[in-house]
Amino acid sequence: MNVDILVQNIFNALQFGSFYAIIALGYSMVYSILMLFNFAHGDIFMTGTYIALGVATVLLGWALPTWVVLPMTILLAMALTSVIGMVVERVGYRPLRDAPRASAAITGLMIGIMLETGVLALVGGQKVAFPELIKTETIHLGQITLTNIKVMIVVASLVMMAGMHQFVKRTKWGMAMRAMAYDFPVVPLMGVPINNIARLTFGMGSGLAAVAGIMFGLAYPILNPYMGIVYGWKAFVAAILGGRGSIMGACIAGYMLGFIEVFVTMIASSVPWMSPSWRDLISYSIILGILVFRPHGLFGESYSAKLRL
Amino acid sequence: MAMLEVTNMGHNFGGLRAVDEFNLSIDPGQVVGLIGPNGAGKTTIFNLISGIYCPTDGEVTFDGQNITGMRPNEIASLGLARTFQEMRLWRHMTVLDHIMMARYSKFTYGLIGAFFGTPKRIREEAEAKEMSYEYLKLFGVDQYADDYVTNLPYGAQRRVEMARALVTEPKVLFLDEPTVGMTPEELDDMIEVIRGVHERFSLAIFLIEHRLKVVRELCQQVKCLNFGQVLSEGTPEEVQDDPKVIEAYLGDTKAVV
């Protein structure tokens, strides 16, 4: 095996890991703070991608240059997708906050189906192309070839993760989020409006999912309304594997997933009796194995929930 | 009119009458105790007044304002703070974070400040930090500021919880069995801490206790609760000598004799 392929695969893994990690962040934050699996999150990612597509198409229709369209698409798609996330929280989850967890979980599934079929009804089932907002350029570094989009995705993701980490660690909202993750019912007694924090959590998670959607659209410009499902599942796996209450954990687990998938594919293609379609079978067996030994996830503390007051 | 006034408050859990016809009035600076056997409904009364449960009947007014059925965070920001019997700390947050968190409603910076560190945020955080250290020193736990609360000795955790409640600058403080599980020495320390806090901040305190020593030393007024109803009230001595109270705690003594 030569170094070129190895380095390219590392970058592929980093790129996939970035998608998983950014989506997993939204999952993990909601799960940590509200003890809630927001199964609609993968579909919020898909919706964000379609919103970005819509915004970009309109802006390009006004003949604006791409360097104007790209930042505006990011900002508008983030804002609109955040609003969707906050509406989902208000309508779907807040009334069920004290309901059995299973009811809240199927709420997520139902909202997911509503988003999928909603997009299907509005846009149609045919695959649509995401506009090329950044001209793909190939970078040659010695023997290694990369695309500028891959590099940008990895850098942008790392910046966002660092930003979220700082936000949760330092700001008043971040502190409230951490406190809610440890002992939810006490937090309002410190004068913290927990409903606002819950709304903010959904809004931020959804905004991040929209950015992940834009990056996905730039790297794989073919969209369909069901694209969120598999990414949602995998990001969910990353969120749990990372451990409850750990932003870093979700990110690292997201990248782990990316690396395991890409390198399993690489190895499987070189073994004569295997094929790349073995990828997920082997990858997720490995992750199941990790969970058996670390049932609370990589960075989760062993946690016994005290929900009584 | 008293600062905190509870009139005919009652609460049902399903068919169980957990609290019945409860009346309370606390003046500024007054220390009132609430005693009673386990399961008498003492903590329920705390939860009803602090907004965790909404009373089935009756009315709670605080500073002249009707707070019945208000959200806990609204009641808290009006100036009511509390601690918990089983110490509800946020395990893997540092002591300093606990105190800073309790200053939440005093921070006014916005999302821009959160991501870019505006001068306003820097100033507010510096102020909050200074104030937090002041409170930690007051409770003698400033040396633990950067430790996770789980790593602190029990007595220190209790003090952190009390500091967290006080840094919200309450007018009345609810303490739910602050001395539970303490050795006699820790108990004396805690009595001194509560007395010091009461004097320094001229706070009103509403205190649940099992240990009569604490009640005798701190409270001017005591209520004894049993099966959700007030059995006896008065000065600590009066309540302590009331045969009905003795019976509630020890059973019918005449039957033994």
Coordinates of C-alpha atoms in Angstrom, one line a residue:
Chain A
M1 CA 0.0 0.0 0.0
N2 CA 1.4 3.4 -0.8
V3 CA 1.4 6.5 1.3
D4 CA -0.8 8.4 -1.2
I5 CA -3.8 6.1 -0.7
L6 CA -3.3 6.0 3.1
V7 CA -3.3 9.8 3.4
Q8 CA -6.3 10.1 1.1
N9 CA -8.2 7.6 3.2
I10 CA -7.3 9.5 6.3
F11 CA -8.8 12.6 4.7
N12 CA -11.9 10.6 3.7
A13 CA -12.3 9.4 7.2
L14 CA -11.9 12.9 8.6
Q15 CA -14.5 14.1 6.2
F16 CA -17.1 11.5 7.1
G17 CA -16.1 11.8 10.7
S18 CA -16.9 15.5 10.4
F19 CA -20.4 14.9 9.2
Y20 CA -21.0 12.3 11.9
A21 CA -19.5 14.5 14.6
I22 CA -21.4 17.6 13.8
I23 CA -24.7 15.8 13.6
A24 CA -23.8 13.8 16.7
L25 CA -23.2 17.1 18.6
G26 CA -26.9 18.0 18.2
Y27 CA -28.0 14.5 19.2
S28 CA -25.7 14.5 22.2
M29 CA -26.6 17.9 23.5
V30 CA -30.3 17.1 23.5
Y31 CA -29.8 13.7 25.0
S32 CA -27.5 15.0 27.7
I33 CA -29.6 17.9 28.8
L34 CA -33.1 16.5 28.4
M35 CA -32.6 12.7 28.6
L36 CA -34.3 12.6 25.3
F37 CA -33.4 10.8 22.0
N38 CA -34.3 13.3 19.3
F39 CA -34.7 10.7 16.5
A40 CA -35.9 13.5 14.2
H41 CA -32.4 14.9 14.2
G42 CA -31.2 13.1 11.1
D43 CA -34.2 14.4 9.2
I44 CA -33.5 17.9 10.5
F45 CA -30.1 17.5 8.9
M46 CA -31.8 16.5 5.7
T47 CA -34.3 19.4 6.0
G48 CA -31.4 21.8 6.6
T49 CA -29.7 20.6 3.4
Y50 CA -32.9 21.2 1.4
I51 CA -33.4 24.6 3.0
A52 CA -29.8 25.5 2.0
L53 CA -30.5 24.2 -1.5
G54 CA -33.6 26.4 -1.7
V55 CA -31.9 29.5 -0.4
A56 CA -28.9 29.0 -2.7
T57 CA -31.1 28.5 -5.7
V58 CA -33.0 31.7 -5.0
L59 CA -29.8 33.7 -4.4
L60 CA -28.1 32.3 -7.5
G61 CA -31.3 33.2 -9.4
W62 CA -30.6 36.8 -8.5
A63 CA -27.3 36.4 -10.3
L64 CA -25.3 37.0 -7.1
P65 CA -21.7 35.8 -7.2
T66 CA -21.0 32.6 -5.3
W67 CA -18.8 34.3 -2.7
V68 CA -21.9 36.2 -1.6
V69 CA -24.2 33.3 -2.0
L70 CA -22.2 30.8 0.2
P71 CA -22.1 32.8 3.4
M72 CA -25.7 34.0 3.0
T73 CA -26.8 30.4 2.4
I74 CA -25.0 29.3 5.5
L75 CA -26.5 32.0 7.7
L76 CA -30.0 31.7 6.4
A77 CA -30.0 27.9 6.4
M78 CA -28.7 27.9 9.9
A79 CA -31.3 30.4 11.1
L80 CA -34.3 28.7 9.4
T81 CA -33.2 25.2 10.5
S82 CA -32.8 26.4 14.0
V83 CA -36.3 27.7 13.9
I84 CA -37.5 24.3 12.7
G85 CA -35.6 22.7 15.6
M86 CA -37.1 25.1 18.1
V87 CA -40.6 24.4 16.8
V88 CA -40.0 20.7 17.0
E89 CA -39.0 21.2 20.7
R90 CA -42.0 23.4 21.5
V91 CA -44.6 21.3 19.7
G92 CA -43.3 17.8 19.9
Y93 CA -41.2 17.5 23.0
R94 CA -42.0 20.1 25.6
P95 CA -45.6 18.8 26.2
L96 CA -44.0 15.3 26.7
R97 CA -41.2 16.3 29.0
D98 CA -42.6 14.3 31.9
A99 CA -44.1 11.6 29.7
P100 CA -42.5 8.1 29.6
R101 CA -39.2 8.2 27.5
A102 CA -40.7 5.8 25.0
S103 CA -43.4 8.3 24.1
A104 CA -40.9 11.1 23.6
A105 CA -38.8 8.7 21.4
I106 CA -41.6 7.8 19.1
T107 CA -42.4 11.6 18.9
G108 CA -39.0 11.9 17.3
L109 CA -39.7 9.1 14.9
M110 CA -43.0 10.6 13.9
I111 CA -41.6 14.1 13.4
G112 CA -38.8 12.5 11.3
I113 CA -41.4 10.8 9.1
M114 CA -43.3 14.1 8.9
L115 CA -40.2 16.0 7.8
E116 CA -39.3 13.3 5.2
T117 CA -42.7 13.2 3.7
G118 CA -43.1 16.9 4.0
V119 CA -40.0 17.5 1.9
L120 CA -41.1 14.7 -0.5
A121 CA -44.5 16.5 -0.9
L122 CA -42.9 19.9 -1.5
V123 CA -39.9 18.9 -3.7
G124 CA -40.8 15.5 -5.0
G125 CA -38.9 12.2 -4.8
Q126 CA -36.4 12.7 -7.6
K127 CA -32.8 13.3 -6.7
V128 CA -31.9 16.9 -6.9
A129 CA -28.4 18.4 -7.3
F130 CA -26.9 20.8 -4.8
P131 CA -25.4 23.9 -6.6
E132 CA -21.6 24.1 -6.8
L133 CA -21.0 27.0 -4.4
I134 CA -17.3 26.3 -4.1
K135 CA -15.4 25.4 -7.2
T136 CA -13.8 22.0 -6.6
E137 CA -10.0 22.3 -6.9
T138 CA -7.5 19.5 -6.6
I139 CA -4.6 20.2 -4.3
H140 CA -1.4 18.3 -5.0
L141 CA 1.0 17.8 -2.2
G142 CA 3.9 15.7 -3.5
Q143 CA 2.2 12.5 -4.4
I144 CA -0.9 13.2 -2.4
T145 CA -4.0 14.7 -4.0
L146 CA -6.9 16.2 -2.1
T147 CA -9.8 18.4 -2.9
N148 CA -10.2 21.9 -1.4
I149 CA -13.7 21.0 -0.2
K150 CA -12.5 18.1 1.9
V151 CA -9.9 20.3 3.6
M152 CA -12.5 23.0 4.2
I153 CA -15.0 20.6 5.7
V154 CA -12.5 19.2 8.1
V155 CA -11.3 22.7 9.2
A156 CA -14.8 24.2 9.5
S157 CA -16.0 21.2 11.5
L158 CA -13.1 21.5 13.9
V159 CA -13.7 25.2 14.4
M160 CA -17.4 24.6 15.1
M161 CA -16.6 21.9 17.6
A162 CA -14.1 24.0 19.4
G163 CA -16.6 26.8 19.4
M164 CA -19.3 24.6 20.9
H165 CA -16.9 23.2 23.5
Q166 CA -16.0 26.7 24.6
F167 CA -19.7 27.7 24.6
V168 CA -20.7 24.8 26.9
K169 CA -17.7 25.3 29.1
R170 CA -17.7 29.0 29.6
T171 CA -21.0 30.8 28.9
K172 CA -24.0 31.1 31.3
W173 CA -26.1 29.0 28.9
G174 CA -23.4 26.4 28.6
M175 CA -23.2 26.2 32.4
A176 CA -27.0 25.9 32.6
M177 CA -26.8 23.1 30.0
R178 CA -24.2 21.2 32.0
A179 CA -26.1 21.7 35.2
M180 CA -29.3 20.4 33.6
A181 CA -27.4 17.3 32.4
Y182 CA -26.4 16.5 36.0
D183 CA -29.5 17.3 38.0
F184 CA -32.3 18.8 35.9
P185 CA -35.0 19.7 38.5
V186 CA -32.7 21.9 40.7
V187 CA -31.7 24.2 37.9
P188 CA -34.9 26.4 37.8
L189 CA -34.4 27.0 41.5
M190 CA -31.3 29.0 40.7
G191 CA -33.5 31.3 38.6
V192 CA -32.7 29.6 35.3
P193 CA -35.6 29.5 32.8
I194 CA -35.0 25.9 31.6
N195 CA -37.5 26.1 28.8
N196 CA -35.3 28.7 27.2
I197 CA -32.3 26.5 27.6
A198 CA -34.1 23.6 26.0
R199 CA -35.1 25.8 23.1
L200 CA -31.6 27.1 22.7
T201 CA -30.2 23.5 22.7
F202 CA -32.5 22.4 20.0
G203 CA -31.9 25.6 18.0
M204 CA -28.1 25.2 18.2
G205 CA -28.1 21.5 17.4
S206 CA -30.3 22.1 14.4
G207 CA -28.2 25.0 13.2
L208 CA -25.2 22.8 13.3
A209 CA -27.1 20.1 11.4
A210 CA -27.8 22.7 8.7
V211 CA -24.1 23.4 8.4
A212 CA -23.4 19.7 8.2
G213 CA -26.1 19.5 5.5
I214 CA -24.4 22.3 3.4
M215 CA -21.0 20.6 3.7
F216 CA -22.6 17.3 2.7
G217 CA -24.2 19.1 -0.3
L218 CA -20.9 20.5 -1.3
A219 CA -19.1 17.2 -1.1
Y220 CA -21.9 14.9 -2.4
P221 CA -24.2 17.2 -4.4
I222 CA -27.1 14.7 -4.9
L223 CA -29.9 15.0 -2.4
N224 CA -33.0 12.9 -1.7
P225 CA -35.5 13.2 1.2
Y226 CA -34.4 10.0 2.9
M227 CA -30.7 10.9 3.1
G228 CA -31.0 11.9 6.7
I229 CA -32.0 8.5 8.0
V230 CA -28.7 6.7 7.8
Y231 CA -26.7 9.7 8.8
G232 CA -29.0 10.2 11.7
W233 CA -28.6 6.6 12.9
K234 CA -24.9 6.8 12.6
A235 CA -24.6 10.1 14.4
F236 CA -26.9 8.7 17.1
V237 CA -24.4 5.8 17.5
A238 CA -21.6 8.4 17.8
A239 CA -23.5 10.4 20.4
I240 CA -24.1 7.4 22.6
L241 CA -20.6 6.0 22.0
G242 CA -19.2 9.4 23.0
G243 CA -21.0 9.2 26.4
R244 CA -23.7 11.2 27.9
G245 CA -22.8 14.8 28.8
S246 CA -19.7 14.9 26.7
I247 CA -19.4 17.2 23.7
M248 CA -15.8 16.1 23.1
G249 CA -16.9 12.5 23.4
A250 CA -19.5 12.9 20.7
C251 CA -17.0 14.5 18.4
I252 CA -14.3 12.0 19.0
A253 CA -16.8 9.1 18.5
G254 CA -18.0 10.7 15.3
Y255 CA -14.4 10.7 13.9
M256 CA -13.9 7.2 15.2
L257 CA -16.9 6.1 13.2
G258 CA -15.5 7.8 10.2
F259 CA -12.1 6.1 10.6
I260 CA -13.5 2.7 11.3
E261 CA -15.8 2.8 8.3
V262 CA -13.1 4.0 5.9
F263 CA -10.4 1.7 7.0
V264 CA -12.7 -1.3 7.2
T265 CA -13.6 -0.6 3.6
M266 CA -10.0 -0.2 2.7
I267 CA -9.1 -3.5 4.3
A268 CA -12.2 -5.3 3.0
S269 CA -11.4 -4.3 -0.6
S270 CA -8.0 -5.8 -0.4
V271 CA -9.2 -9.2 1.0
P272 CA -10.2 -11.4 -1.9
W273 CA -13.3 -13.0 -0.3
M274 CA -14.6 -9.7 1.1
S275 CA -16.1 -6.7 -0.6
P276 CA -16.7 -3.1 0.4
S277 CA -20.3 -3.9 1.1
W278 CA -19.1 -5.6 4.3
R279 CA -18.2 -2.2 5.6
D280 CA -21.1 -1.5 8.0
L281 CA -21.4 -5.1 9.2
I282 CA -17.8 -5.1 10.4
S283 CA -17.7 -1.5 11.5
Y284 CA -20.7 -1.7 13.7
S285 CA -19.6 -5.1 15.2
I286 CA -16.4 -3.3 16.3
I287 CA -18.4 -0.5 17.9
L288 CA -20.8 -2.9 19.6
G289 CA -17.7 -4.6 21.0
I290 CA -16.5 -1.2 22.4
L291 CA -19.8 -0.5 24.0
V292 CA -19.8 -3.9 25.7
F293 CA -16.6 -2.9 27.5
R294 CA -17.6 0.8 28.0
P295 CA -21.4 0.7 28.4
H296 CA -21.5 4.4 29.4
G297 CA -19.6 5.4 26.3
L298 CA -16.0 6.6 25.9
F299 CA -16.3 9.7 28.0
G300 CA -19.6 9.2 29.9
E301 CA -19.5 8.9 33.6
S302 CA -21.4 6.0 35.1
Y303 CA -24.6 7.7 35.9
S304 CA -27.6 6.7 37.9
A305 CA -30.4 9.1 37.1
K306 CA -32.1 10.8 40.0
L307 CA -35.3 12.1 38.5
R308 CA -37.2 12.2 41.7
L309 CA -37.5 15.5 43.7
Chain B
M1 CA -48.1 41.9 56.4
A2 CA -45.5 39.2 56.6
M3 CA -42.9 38.7 53.8
L4 CA -44.0 35.1 53.1
E5 CA -47.6 34.3 53.8
V6 CA -49.2 30.9 53.2
T7 CA -52.9 30.6 53.7
N8 CA -54.9 27.3 53.9
M9 CA -52.5 25.5 51.5
G10 CA -53.4 22.0 50.7
H11 CA -52.2 19.3 48.3
N12 CA -53.4 16.0 47.1
F13 CA -51.3 13.2 45.6
G14 CA -54.0 11.3 43.9
G15 CA -56.3 10.3 46.8
L16 CA -53.8 11.1 49.5
R17 CA -54.1 14.4 51.3
A18 CA -50.4 15.1 51.7
V19 CA -50.8 18.6 53.1
D20 CA -53.9 20.0 54.7
E21 CA -54.8 23.5 55.8
F22 CA -51.3 24.7 56.1
N23 CA -50.7 28.3 57.3
L24 CA -47.4 30.1 57.6
S25 CA -46.2 33.6 58.0
I26 CA -42.5 34.5 58.0
D27 CA -41.4 38.1 58.7
P28 CA -38.1 39.5 57.4
G29 CA -35.3 38.1 59.5
Q30 CA -37.4 35.5 61.3
V31 CA -36.3 31.9 61.6
V32 CA -39.1 29.4 61.6
G33 CA -38.6 25.6 62.1
L34 CA -40.7 22.8 60.7
I35 CA -40.4 19.4 62.5
G36 CA -42.3 16.2 62.2
P37 CA -41.9 12.4 61.7
N38 CA -40.7 11.0 58.4
G39 CA -43.4 11.2 55.7
A40 CA -45.3 14.0 57.5
G41 CA -45.2 16.2 54.4
K42 CA -42.4 18.6 55.3
T43 CA -40.5 18.4 52.1
T44 CA -43.8 18.6 50.2
I45 CA -44.5 21.9 51.8
F46 CA -41.1 23.1 50.6
N47 CA -41.9 21.9 47.1
L48 CA -45.3 23.6 47.1
I49 CA -44.0 27.0 48.2
S50 CA -40.9 26.9 45.9
G51 CA -43.1 26.1 42.9
I52 CA -42.0 22.5 42.1
Y53 CA -45.6 21.4 42.8
C54 CA -48.6 23.6 42.4
P55 CA -50.9 23.6 45.5
T56 CA -54.3 22.0 45.1
D57 CA -55.8 24.7 47.3
G58 CA -54.7 27.8 49.2
E59 CA -52.6 30.7 48.4
V60 CA -48.9 31.7 48.7
T61 CA -47.9 35.3 48.7
F62 CA -44.3 36.5 48.8
D63 CA -43.5 40.2 49.2
G64 CA -47.1 41.0 48.6
Q65 CA -47.2 39.2 45.3
N66 CA -49.3 36.0 44.7
I67 CA -46.9 33.3 43.7
T68 CA -49.2 30.4 43.8
G69 CA -48.6 28.2 40.7
M70 CA -45.6 30.3 39.4
R71 CA -42.7 28.5 37.8
P72 CA -39.8 27.6 40.2
N73 CA -37.3 29.9 38.3
E74 CA -39.7 32.9 38.6
I75 CA -40.2 32.3 42.4
A76 CA -36.4 31.8 42.7
S77 CA -35.7 35.1 41.0
L78 CA -38.1 36.9 43.4
G79 CA -35.8 36.0 46.2
L80 CA -36.6 32.5 47.5
A81 CA -33.7 30.1 47.6
R82 CA -33.5 26.5 49.0
T83 CA -31.3 23.6 49.7
F84 CA -32.2 19.9 49.6
Q85 CA -32.3 17.1 52.0
E86 CA -30.3 14.8 49.7
M87 CA -28.0 17.6 48.5
R88 CA -28.7 18.2 44.8
L89 CA -25.3 19.2 43.5
W90 CA -24.1 18.9 39.9
R91 CA -21.5 16.2 40.4
H92 CA -19.0 16.9 37.8
M93 CA -19.1 20.6 37.9
T94 CA -16.5 22.6 39.9
V95 CA -17.4 24.4 43.1
L96 CA -16.8 27.7 41.4
D97 CA -19.1 26.7 38.5
H98 CA -21.9 25.9 41.0
I99 CA -21.7 29.4 42.5
M100 CA -21.4 31.1 39.1
M101 CA -24.4 29.2 37.8
A102 CA -26.5 30.5 40.6
R103 CA -25.7 34.0 39.3
Y104 CA -27.3 33.1 36.0
S105 CA -30.1 35.6 36.2
K106 CA -27.7 38.4 36.9
F107 CA -25.8 37.9 33.6
T108 CA -27.2 40.0 30.9
Y109 CA -24.8 39.4 28.0
G110 CA -26.3 38.0 24.7
L111 CA -25.3 35.3 22.2
I112 CA -22.8 37.6 20.6
G113 CA -21.0 38.0 23.9
A114 CA -21.1 34.2 24.3
F115 CA -19.2 33.6 21.1
F116 CA -17.0 36.7 20.9
G117 CA -16.3 37.8 24.5
T118 CA -17.6 41.3 24.5
P119 CA -16.4 43.7 27.2
K120 CA -19.8 43.4 28.9
R121 CA -19.4 39.7 29.2
I122 CA -15.9 39.9 30.5
R123 CA -16.9 42.5 33.0
E124 CA -19.9 40.6 34.2
E125 CA -18.0 37.4 34.5
A126 CA -15.2 39.1 36.5
E127 CA -17.7 40.5 38.9
A128 CA -19.5 37.2 39.3
K129 CA -16.2 35.5 39.9
E130 CA -15.2 38.0 42.6
M131 CA -18.5 37.7 44.3
S132 CA -18.4 33.9 44.1
Y133 CA -15.0 33.8 45.8
E134 CA -16.4 36.1 48.5
Y135 CA -19.2 33.6 49.2
L136 CA -16.9 30.6 49.1
K137 CA -14.6 32.3 51.6
L138 CA -17.6 33.1 53.8
F139 CA -18.4 29.4 53.9
G140 CA -14.8 28.4 54.3
V141 CA -14.7 26.4 51.0
D142 CA -12.7 28.7 48.8
Q143 CA -9.8 26.3 48.7
Y144 CA -12.0 23.9 46.8
A145 CA -13.0 26.4 44.1
D146 CA -11.6 24.4 41.2
D147 CA -12.4 20.9 42.5
Y148 CA -15.4 18.8 41.4
V149 CA -18.0 18.8 44.1
T150 CA -18.0 15.0 44.3
N151 CA -14.5 15.1 45.5
L152 CA -15.3 17.3 48.6
P153 CA -15.9 16.0 52.1
Y154 CA -19.5 15.8 53.1
G155 CA -19.6 18.9 55.3
A156 CA -18.0 21.0 52.6
Q157 CA -20.6 19.8 50.1
R158 CA -23.3 21.0 52.4
R159 CA -21.6 24.4 52.6
V160 CA -21.3 24.6 48.9
E161 CA -25.0 23.9 48.5
M162 CA -25.8 26.6 51.0
A163 CA -23.4 29.1 49.3
R164 CA -25.1 28.3 45.9
A165 CA -28.5 29.1 47.4
L166 CA -27.3 32.3 49.0
V167 CA -25.5 33.7 46.0
T168 CA -28.8 34.2 44.3
E169 CA -29.3 36.9 47.0
P170 CA -32.5 35.6 48.5
K171 CA -34.7 37.3 51.0
V172 CA -35.8 34.0 52.5
L173 CA -33.8 30.7 52.6
F174 CA -35.4 27.3 52.8
L175 CA -33.1 24.7 54.4
D176 CA -34.2 21.0 54.1
E177 CA -32.5 19.1 56.9
P178 CA -29.1 20.8 56.7
T179 CA -27.6 18.6 59.4
V180 CA -28.7 15.2 58.2
G181 CA -26.0 12.6 58.5
M182 CA -23.6 14.9 60.4
T183 CA -21.4 14.1 63.4
P184 CA -22.0 16.2 66.6
E185 CA -19.0 18.4 65.7
E186 CA -20.2 19.0 62.1
L187 CA -23.6 19.7 63.6
D188 CA -22.2 22.5 65.8
D189 CA -20.3 23.9 62.9
M190 CA -23.4 23.9 60.8
I191 CA -25.4 25.7 63.5
E192 CA -22.7 28.4 63.6
V193 CA -22.8 28.6 59.8
I194 CA -26.5 29.1 59.7
R195 CA -26.5 31.6 62.5
G196 CA -23.7 33.5 60.8
V197 CA -25.6 33.6 57.5
H198 CA -28.7 34.7 59.3
E199 CA -27.0 37.6 61.0
R200 CA -24.9 38.7 58.1
F201 CA -27.6 38.8 55.5
S202 CA -30.5 39.5 57.9
L203 CA -32.2 36.6 56.1
A204 CA -35.5 35.0 56.9
I205 CA -35.0 31.2 57.2
F206 CA -37.5 28.4 57.0
L207 CA -35.9 25.2 58.3
I208 CA -36.8 21.5 58.2
E209 CA -35.0 19.6 61.0
H210 CA -35.2 16.4 62.9
R211 CA -32.7 17.4 65.5
L212 CA -34.3 19.4 68.3
K213 CA -31.0 20.9 69.3
V214 CA -30.7 22.7 66.0
V215 CA -34.3 23.9 66.3
R216 CA -33.8 25.1 69.9
E217 CA -30.7 27.0 69.0
L218 CA -31.9 28.7 65.9
C219 CA -35.7 29.0 65.7
Q220 CA -38.0 31.5 67.2
Q221 CA -41.1 29.7 66.0
V222 CA -41.6 26.0 65.3
K223 CA -44.4 24.0 63.7
C224 CA -44.8 20.3 64.1
L225 CA -46.4 18.5 61.3
N226 CA -47.9 15.0 61.2
F227 CA -49.9 13.4 58.4
G228 CA -49.9 16.7 56.5
Q229 CA -51.5 18.6 59.4
V230 CA -50.0 21.0 61.9
L231 CA -50.1 19.3 65.2
S232 CA -48.6 22.0 67.4
E233 CA -46.9 25.3 67.0
G234 CA -45.2 27.9 69.2
T235 CA -41.7 28.4 70.7
P236 CA -39.3 25.5 70.5
E237 CA -39.9 24.7 74.2
E238 CA -43.6 24.8 73.9
V239 CA -43.7 22.5 70.9
Q240 CA -41.1 20.1 72.4
D241 CA -43.2 19.7 75.6
D242 CA -46.5 19.3 73.8
P243 CA -47.8 15.8 74.6
K244 CA -49.3 15.5 71.0
V245 CA -45.8 16.0 69.6
I246 CA -44.3 13.5 71.9
E247 CA -47.0 11.0 71.0
A248 CA -46.4 11.6 67.2
Y249 CA -42.7 10.9 67.6
L250 CA -42.7 8.1 70.2
G251 CA -46.2 6.7 70.0
D252 CA -48.7 6.7 72.8
T253 CA -46.6 6.8 76.0
K254 CA -49.6 6.0 78.2
A255 CA -50.0 2.7 76.5
V256 CA -46.5 1.7 77.5
V257 CA -47.0 2.6 81.1

